[in-house]
Amino acid sequence: MVKYADRITALPPYLFAEVDRAKQQKVREGVDVIDLGVGDPDTPTPDYVIESLCEAVRKPETHQYPSYSGSNVFRDAAARWCAERFGVRLDPAAEVITLIGSKEGIAHIPLAFVNRGDYTLCPNPAYPVYGIGTTLADGVPYDMPLREENGFRPDLSAVPKDVLRKAKMLFINYPNNPTAAVADKAFLREVVDFGRDHGIVVVSDNAYSEIAYDGYRAPSILEVPGAMDCCIEFHSLSKTSNMTGWRIGFAAGNADAVAGLGKVKMNVDSGAFLAVQLAGIDALRRSREFLPGLNRTYQARRDALCAGLRSMGLKVTPPKATFYVWAPVPPEYTSIEYAKYLLDQAGIVGTPGVGFGKYGEGYVRFSLTSPLERINLAVERMRQL
Ligand SMILES: Cc1ncc(COP(=O)(O)O)c(C=O)c1O
């Protein structure tokens, strides 16, 4: 009776749902599973954000429909944060929009710029939503391989001319999920020039900008001269203030790109809960006092996990940013086989690289969002394999 539209049947199975199914099966079998699969912060949202929400939620004016593009005070705070963090000056009214989590904005933006059959240039492996948002807009994702020998950065000169003619958007994501690679300003300049030269909207997903180690500070593409001509950058409070469940983020950049996304959103949602936006202001304002401790926690986990992976003979490079470790699997395994081996033999969940796209084959992604004791236990189990 019920027949799905082609755009729905064209979607790949959502990766994390598959991994979760295999994990749940093991749990049902009584295995003490250590989940290094999904990247969802395990430590709580800071108290000052919770207090701020409690206060805001008692105010009846927060109970009504919020404004479509976000409350002025939240957008002001986002612009202020971008100025302090990246030295980027933004007009909050025209160049910033509140999102119900950055995933929502990333999934919706192709609807504003992609016509049927147009291309979007998507990194591969990648966070799946770039390609999925494109498919839902009847566009075609064009894979740009991220190869280790190129520092997991796409080779923009390799995009064929006929693809380029029909390309409307380019997605980049540094610090990168899943490879944990970072990008320098020179690469970001190349991306801005490419977007300007070809009339392409550049979407920079900067969800992991604040999760960094060893003194590394991730840049924003908006710092690059000319970026405001063609770029929009997505930011999320999910990872930077442990607020994944709260659904709050923002996009900032070129006013037409922001307005295009705003037009889509105005017609499909009614904005982020105002009380959450008000709490988000405190999250942004006080992130500098929260982040050093959070990053120390992840860094200790990173060091423990990398040591364990090396003990199994995996050649891992400790990441400078993100809470992921991207590890090459032994050559005799595919990434799915290796993830299955780890789950079956050690009760450890890792995400097979191929789940992020075909160029992720040969790798497995581990997330650092489990307590150090669990990571140490995982390492112990790895040593026994
Ligand atoms: C690269 C990347 N971008 C965006 C998101 C979405 O984050 P949120 O929707 O919670 O802001 C994620 C979440 O895992 C991610 O890994």
Coordinates of C-alpha atoms and ligand atoms in Angstrom, one line a residue:
M1 CA 0.0 0.0 0.0
V2 CA 2.6 2.5 1.1
K3 CA 5.2 3.5 -1.6
Y4 CA 8.2 5.6 -0.8
A5 CA 9.4 8.4 -3.1
D6 CA 12.6 7.7 -5.0
R7 CA 14.5 10.2 -2.9
I8 CA 13.8 8.2 0.2
T9 CA 14.7 4.8 -1.4
A10 CA 17.9 6.4 -2.7
L11 CA 19.1 7.1 0.8
P12 CA 21.7 4.7 2.2
P13 CA 20.9 3.1 5.6
Y14 CA 21.8 5.6 8.3
L15 CA 25.2 4.4 9.5
F16 CA 24.9 4.8 13.2
A17 CA 21.6 3.0 13.3
E18 CA 23.3 -0.1 11.8
V19 CA 26.2 0.1 14.3
D20 CA 23.8 0.4 17.1
R21 CA 21.8 -2.6 16.0
A22 CA 25.0 -4.8 16.2
K23 CA 25.9 -3.3 19.6
Q24 CA 22.4 -4.0 21.0
Q25 CA 22.6 -7.6 19.9
K26 CA 25.8 -8.0 21.9
V27 CA 24.3 -6.3 24.9
R28 CA 21.4 -8.7 24.8
E29 CA 23.9 -11.6 24.7
G30 CA 25.3 -10.2 28.1
V31 CA 28.5 -8.7 26.7
D32 CA 29.9 -5.7 28.6
V33 CA 30.2 -3.6 25.4
I34 CA 32.6 -0.6 25.3
D35 CA 31.0 1.9 22.9
L36 CA 33.6 3.9 21.0
G37 CA 31.2 4.2 18.1
V38 CA 29.0 7.3 18.1
G39 CA 30.5 10.7 19.0
D40 CA 28.1 11.9 21.7
P41 CA 29.8 13.7 24.6
D42 CA 29.4 11.6 27.8
T43 CA 30.1 14.4 30.3
P44 CA 27.2 16.7 31.3
T45 CA 26.2 20.1 30.0
P46 CA 27.9 22.8 32.3
D47 CA 25.8 23.8 35.3
Y48 CA 25.7 27.5 34.3
V49 CA 23.9 26.5 31.1
I50 CA 21.4 24.4 33.0
E51 CA 20.8 27.2 35.5
S52 CA 20.3 29.6 32.7
L53 CA 17.8 27.3 31.0
C54 CA 15.8 26.9 34.3
E55 CA 15.6 30.6 34.7
A56 CA 14.6 31.2 31.0
V57 CA 12.0 28.4 31.0
R58 CA 10.1 30.0 33.9
K59 CA 9.5 33.1 31.8
P60 CA 6.2 32.7 29.9
E61 CA 7.5 34.7 26.9
T62 CA 9.8 31.9 26.1
H63 CA 6.9 29.5 25.7
Q64 CA 5.6 31.0 22.5
Y65 CA 6.7 30.5 18.9
P66 CA 10.3 31.7 18.6
S67 CA 11.4 33.9 15.8
Y68 CA 12.2 32.1 12.6
S69 CA 15.7 33.1 12.1
G70 CA 16.6 33.1 15.8
S71 CA 16.3 35.5 18.7
N72 CA 18.2 38.7 18.3
V73 CA 20.1 38.3 21.5
F74 CA 21.3 34.8 20.6
R75 CA 22.4 36.0 17.2
D76 CA 24.2 38.9 18.8
A77 CA 26.0 36.5 21.2
A78 CA 27.0 34.2 18.2
A79 CA 28.4 37.2 16.3
R80 CA 30.3 38.3 19.4
W81 CA 31.7 34.8 19.9
C82 CA 32.9 34.7 16.3
A83 CA 34.5 38.1 16.7
E84 CA 36.3 37.1 19.9
R85 CA 37.3 33.6 18.7
F86 CA 38.2 34.2 15.1
G87 CA 38.4 38.0 14.7
V88 CA 35.5 37.9 12.3
R89 CA 33.0 40.8 12.3
L90 CA 29.4 39.8 11.4
D91 CA 26.1 41.6 11.1
P92 CA 24.0 39.4 13.4
A93 CA 20.7 40.5 11.7
A94 CA 21.8 39.5 8.2
E95 CA 24.8 37.2 8.5
V96 CA 23.8 34.9 11.4
I97 CA 20.9 32.4 11.7
T98 CA 20.0 30.2 14.7
L99 CA 19.7 26.4 13.9
I100 CA 17.9 23.6 15.7
G101 CA 21.4 21.9 15.8
S102 CA 23.8 22.3 12.9
K103 CA 22.6 19.0 11.4
E104 CA 19.2 20.6 10.7
G105 CA 20.9 23.5 8.8
I106 CA 23.3 21.3 6.9
A107 CA 20.4 19.0 5.8
H108 CA 18.3 22.0 4.7
I109 CA 20.7 24.2 2.9
P110 CA 20.8 22.3 -0.4
L111 CA 17.1 23.0 -0.7
A112 CA 18.0 26.7 -1.1
F113 CA 20.7 26.3 -3.8
V114 CA 20.3 23.0 -5.6
N115 CA 18.0 22.3 -8.5
R116 CA 17.1 18.8 -9.7
G117 CA 20.3 17.2 -11.1
D118 CA 22.7 19.8 -9.8
Y119 CA 25.9 18.6 -8.1
T120 CA 27.2 19.3 -4.7
L121 CA 30.9 18.6 -4.1
C122 CA 31.1 16.4 -1.0
P123 CA 34.1 15.0 0.8
N124 CA 34.3 11.2 1.1
P125 CA 34.6 9.8 3.7
A126 CA 32.3 12.4 5.5
Y127 CA 29.6 13.1 7.9
P128 CA 26.7 11.6 5.9
V129 CA 24.4 14.6 6.0
Y130 CA 26.1 16.5 3.2
G131 CA 25.2 13.8 0.7
I132 CA 21.8 13.0 2.3
G133 CA 20.7 16.7 2.2
T134 CA 21.7 16.8 -1.4
T135 CA 19.7 13.7 -2.3
L136 CA 16.7 15.0 -0.5
A137 CA 16.9 18.2 -2.6
D138 CA 17.0 16.0 -5.8
G139 CA 20.7 16.9 -6.3
V140 CA 23.6 14.6 -6.9
P141 CA 26.5 14.4 -4.5
Y142 CA 29.9 14.3 -6.3
D143 CA 32.5 12.5 -4.2
M144 CA 35.8 14.2 -3.5
P145 CA 38.1 11.5 -2.1
L146 CA 39.9 12.5 1.1
R147 CA 43.2 10.6 0.9
E148 CA 45.8 10.2 3.7
E149 CA 48.6 11.2 1.3
N150 CA 46.8 14.6 0.8
G151 CA 46.4 15.2 4.5
F152 CA 42.7 14.1 4.1
R153 CA 42.0 17.2 2.1
P154 CA 40.1 17.1 -1.3
D155 CA 42.0 17.8 -4.5
L156 CA 39.8 20.6 -5.9
S157 CA 41.7 20.5 -9.3
A158 CA 40.5 16.9 -9.8
V159 CA 36.8 17.9 -10.1
P160 CA 35.9 17.4 -13.8
K161 CA 34.8 20.4 -15.8
D162 CA 31.3 19.0 -16.6
V163 CA 30.7 18.4 -12.9
L164 CA 31.9 21.9 -12.0
R165 CA 29.5 23.5 -14.5
K166 CA 26.6 22.0 -12.6
A167 CA 28.0 22.3 -9.1
K168 CA 26.2 24.6 -6.7
M169 CA 27.7 23.8 -3.4
L170 CA 31.0 22.6 -1.9
F171 CA 31.1 21.1 1.6
I172 CA 34.2 21.0 3.7
N173 CA 34.6 20.0 7.4
Y174 CA 37.8 20.8 9.4
P175 CA 38.5 19.7 12.0
N176 CA 37.2 16.7 10.2
N177 CA 34.9 13.9 11.1
P178 CA 35.8 11.1 10.6
T179 CA 39.5 11.5 9.8
A180 CA 40.3 14.0 12.6
A181 CA 42.4 15.9 10.0
V182 CA 42.8 19.7 10.3
A183 CA 43.1 22.3 7.6
D184 CA 45.5 25.3 7.5
K185 CA 44.7 28.8 6.3
A186 CA 46.4 28.1 2.9
F187 CA 43.9 25.3 2.1
L188 CA 41.0 27.5 3.3
R189 CA 42.2 30.3 1.0
E190 CA 42.2 27.8 -1.9
V191 CA 38.6 26.8 -1.1
V192 CA 37.5 30.4 -1.0
D193 CA 39.1 31.2 -4.3
F194 CA 37.6 28.0 -5.8
G195 CA 34.1 29.0 -4.6
R196 CA 34.5 32.6 -5.9
D197 CA 35.9 31.5 -9.3
H198 CA 33.1 29.0 -9.9
G199 CA 30.1 30.7 -8.3
I200 CA 29.8 27.9 -5.8
V201 CA 28.4 28.3 -2.2
V202 CA 31.0 27.0 0.2
V203 CA 29.6 25.3 3.3
S204 CA 32.2 25.0 6.0
D205 CA 31.1 22.6 8.8
N206 CA 33.1 23.8 11.8
A207 CA 31.2 21.7 14.5
Y208 CA 34.5 20.6 16.1
S209 CA 36.3 23.9 16.1
E210 CA 36.8 24.0 19.9
I211 CA 37.8 20.4 20.5
A212 CA 41.6 20.6 20.1
Y213 CA 44.8 19.4 21.7
D214 CA 48.5 20.3 22.2
G215 CA 47.8 24.0 21.7
Y216 CA 46.1 23.7 18.3
R217 CA 43.5 26.3 17.5
A218 CA 41.2 25.6 14.5
P219 CA 40.6 28.6 12.1
S220 CA 37.3 29.7 10.6
I221 CA 37.0 29.9 6.8
L222 CA 35.4 33.3 7.5
E223 CA 38.8 34.6 8.5
V224 CA 40.0 34.3 4.9
P225 CA 39.7 37.6 2.8
G226 CA 36.8 37.2 0.3
A227 CA 35.1 34.4 2.3
M228 CA 32.0 36.5 2.9
D229 CA 31.4 36.5 -0.9
C230 CA 30.6 32.8 -1.0
C231 CA 30.9 31.0 2.3
I232 CA 28.6 30.0 5.1
E233 CA 30.0 28.3 8.2
F234 CA 28.1 26.0 10.5
H235 CA 28.7 26.0 14.3
S236 CA 27.2 23.8 16.9
L237 CA 27.0 24.0 20.7
S238 CA 26.7 20.2 20.7
K239 CA 30.3 19.4 21.1
T240 CA 31.6 22.7 22.5
S241 CA 29.3 22.8 25.5
N242 CA 28.1 19.2 25.7
M243 CA 24.6 20.1 24.4
T244 CA 23.9 17.4 21.8
G245 CA 20.4 16.8 23.2
W246 CA 19.5 20.5 23.4
R247 CA 19.5 21.0 19.6
I248 CA 21.1 24.4 19.2
G249 CA 23.7 25.8 16.7
F250 CA 24.0 28.6 14.2
A251 CA 25.2 29.4 10.7
A252 CA 27.2 32.5 9.8
G253 CA 28.5 34.0 6.7
N254 CA 27.4 35.4 3.3
A255 CA 24.1 37.2 3.8
D256 CA 22.5 35.7 0.7
A257 CA 23.5 32.2 1.8
V258 CA 22.1 32.8 5.3
A259 CA 18.9 34.3 3.8
G260 CA 18.4 31.3 1.4
L261 CA 18.7 28.9 4.3
G262 CA 16.4 31.1 6.3
K263 CA 13.7 31.0 3.6
V264 CA 13.7 27.2 3.7
K265 CA 13.6 27.1 7.4
M266 CA 10.8 29.6 7.7
N267 CA 8.7 27.2 5.7
V268 CA 9.6 23.9 7.4
D269 CA 10.2 24.7 11.1
S270 CA 9.3 27.4 13.6
G271 CA 12.7 28.1 15.2
A272 CA 14.7 26.9 18.2
F273 CA 13.0 27.0 21.6
L274 CA 13.8 30.5 23.0
A275 CA 14.8 29.2 26.4
V276 CA 17.4 27.0 24.8
Q277 CA 18.7 30.0 22.8
L278 CA 18.9 32.0 26.0
A279 CA 20.9 29.2 27.7
G280 CA 23.0 29.0 24.6
I281 CA 24.1 32.6 25.1
D282 CA 25.7 31.6 28.4
A283 CA 27.2 28.6 26.8
L284 CA 28.9 30.8 24.2
R285 CA 29.8 33.5 26.6
R286 CA 31.5 31.1 29.1
S287 CA 32.9 28.5 26.8
R288 CA 36.4 29.8 27.5
E289 CA 36.2 28.7 31.1
F290 CA 34.7 25.3 30.2
L291 CA 36.7 24.1 27.2
P292 CA 40.2 23.7 28.7
G293 CA 39.0 21.1 31.2
L294 CA 36.9 19.3 28.6
N295 CA 39.8 19.1 26.2
R296 CA 42.1 17.8 28.9
T297 CA 39.6 15.0 29.5
Y298 CA 39.6 14.1 25.8
Q299 CA 43.3 14.4 25.5
A300 CA 44.0 11.9 28.3
R301 CA 41.6 9.5 26.6
R302 CA 43.2 10.1 23.2
D303 CA 46.6 9.3 24.6
A304 CA 45.4 6.1 26.3
L305 CA 43.5 4.9 23.2
C306 CA 46.3 5.7 20.8
A307 CA 48.7 3.7 23.0
G308 CA 46.3 0.7 23.0
L309 CA 45.8 0.8 19.2
R310 CA 49.5 0.9 18.7
S311 CA 49.9 -2.1 20.9
M312 CA 47.6 -4.0 18.4
G313 CA 49.9 -2.9 15.6
L314 CA 47.6 -0.2 14.2
K315 CA 49.5 2.8 12.9
V316 CA 47.6 5.7 14.4
T317 CA 48.5 9.4 14.5
P318 CA 47.2 11.1 17.6
P319 CA 44.7 13.8 16.3
K320 CA 45.2 17.5 16.9
A321 CA 41.5 18.1 17.1
T322 CA 38.0 16.4 17.2
F323 CA 37.2 13.6 19.6
Y324 CA 37.9 10.9 17.0
V325 CA 40.8 8.6 16.3
W326 CA 41.0 7.4 12.6
A327 CA 42.9 4.2 12.5
P328 CA 44.0 2.2 9.5
V329 CA 42.9 -1.5 9.8
P330 CA 45.3 -4.4 9.2
P331 CA 45.4 -5.1 5.4
E332 CA 43.8 -8.5 5.7
Y333 CA 40.5 -7.0 6.9
T334 CA 37.9 -4.8 5.4
S335 CA 36.7 -2.1 7.7
I336 CA 33.4 -3.9 8.4
E337 CA 35.2 -7.2 9.1
Y338 CA 37.6 -5.4 11.5
A339 CA 34.8 -3.6 13.3
K340 CA 33.0 -7.0 13.6
Y341 CA 36.2 -8.7 14.9
L342 CA 36.6 -6.0 17.6
L343 CA 33.0 -6.3 18.7
D344 CA 33.1 -10.1 18.7
Q345 CA 36.5 -10.7 20.2
A346 CA 36.8 -7.7 22.6
G347 CA 33.3 -6.2 22.9
I348 CA 34.5 -2.9 21.5
V349 CA 32.4 -0.8 19.1
G350 CA 34.2 1.1 16.5
T351 CA 32.6 2.6 13.4
P352 CA 33.8 1.0 10.1
G353 CA 35.3 3.7 7.8
V354 CA 33.3 2.6 4.8
G355 CA 30.2 3.7 6.6
F356 CA 31.3 7.3 5.9
G357 CA 31.8 6.6 2.2
K358 CA 33.8 4.3 0.0
Y359 CA 37.0 6.2 0.5
G360 CA 36.8 5.5 4.2
E361 CA 37.5 1.8 3.4
G362 CA 40.6 0.6 5.2
Y363 CA 39.9 2.6 8.4
V364 CA 37.9 2.4 11.6
R365 CA 36.8 5.4 13.6
F366 CA 37.0 5.4 17.4
S367 CA 35.3 8.0 19.5
L368 CA 36.7 9.4 22.7
T369 CA 33.3 10.0 24.3
S370 CA 33.7 7.2 26.9
P371 CA 35.2 7.6 30.3
L372 CA 39.0 7.0 30.7
E373 CA 38.3 3.8 32.7
R374 CA 36.3 2.4 29.8
I375 CA 39.0 3.4 27.3
N376 CA 41.7 1.8 29.6
L377 CA 39.6 -1.4 29.7
A378 CA 39.3 -1.3 25.9
V379 CA 43.0 -1.0 25.7
E380 CA 43.5 -3.9 28.1
R381 CA 41.2 -6.0 25.9
M382 CA 43.0 -4.9 22.8
R383 CA 46.4 -6.0 24.3
Q384 CA 45.0 -9.4 24.8
L385 CA 43.9 -9.9 21.2
Ligands
LIG1 C1 30.9 16.9 11.3 C2 29.6 17.1 12.0 N1 28.8 18.1 11.6 C3 27.7 18.4 12.2 C4 27.2 17.5 13.2 C5 25.9 17.8 13.8 O1 25.9 18.3 15.1 P1 24.6 19.0 15.7 O2 23.4 18.8 14.8 O3 24.4 18.3 17.0 O4 24.9 20.5 15.9 C6 28.0 16.4 13.6 C7 27.4 15.5 14.6 O5 27.9 14.5 14.9 C8 29.2 16.2 13.0 O6 30.0 15.2 13.3

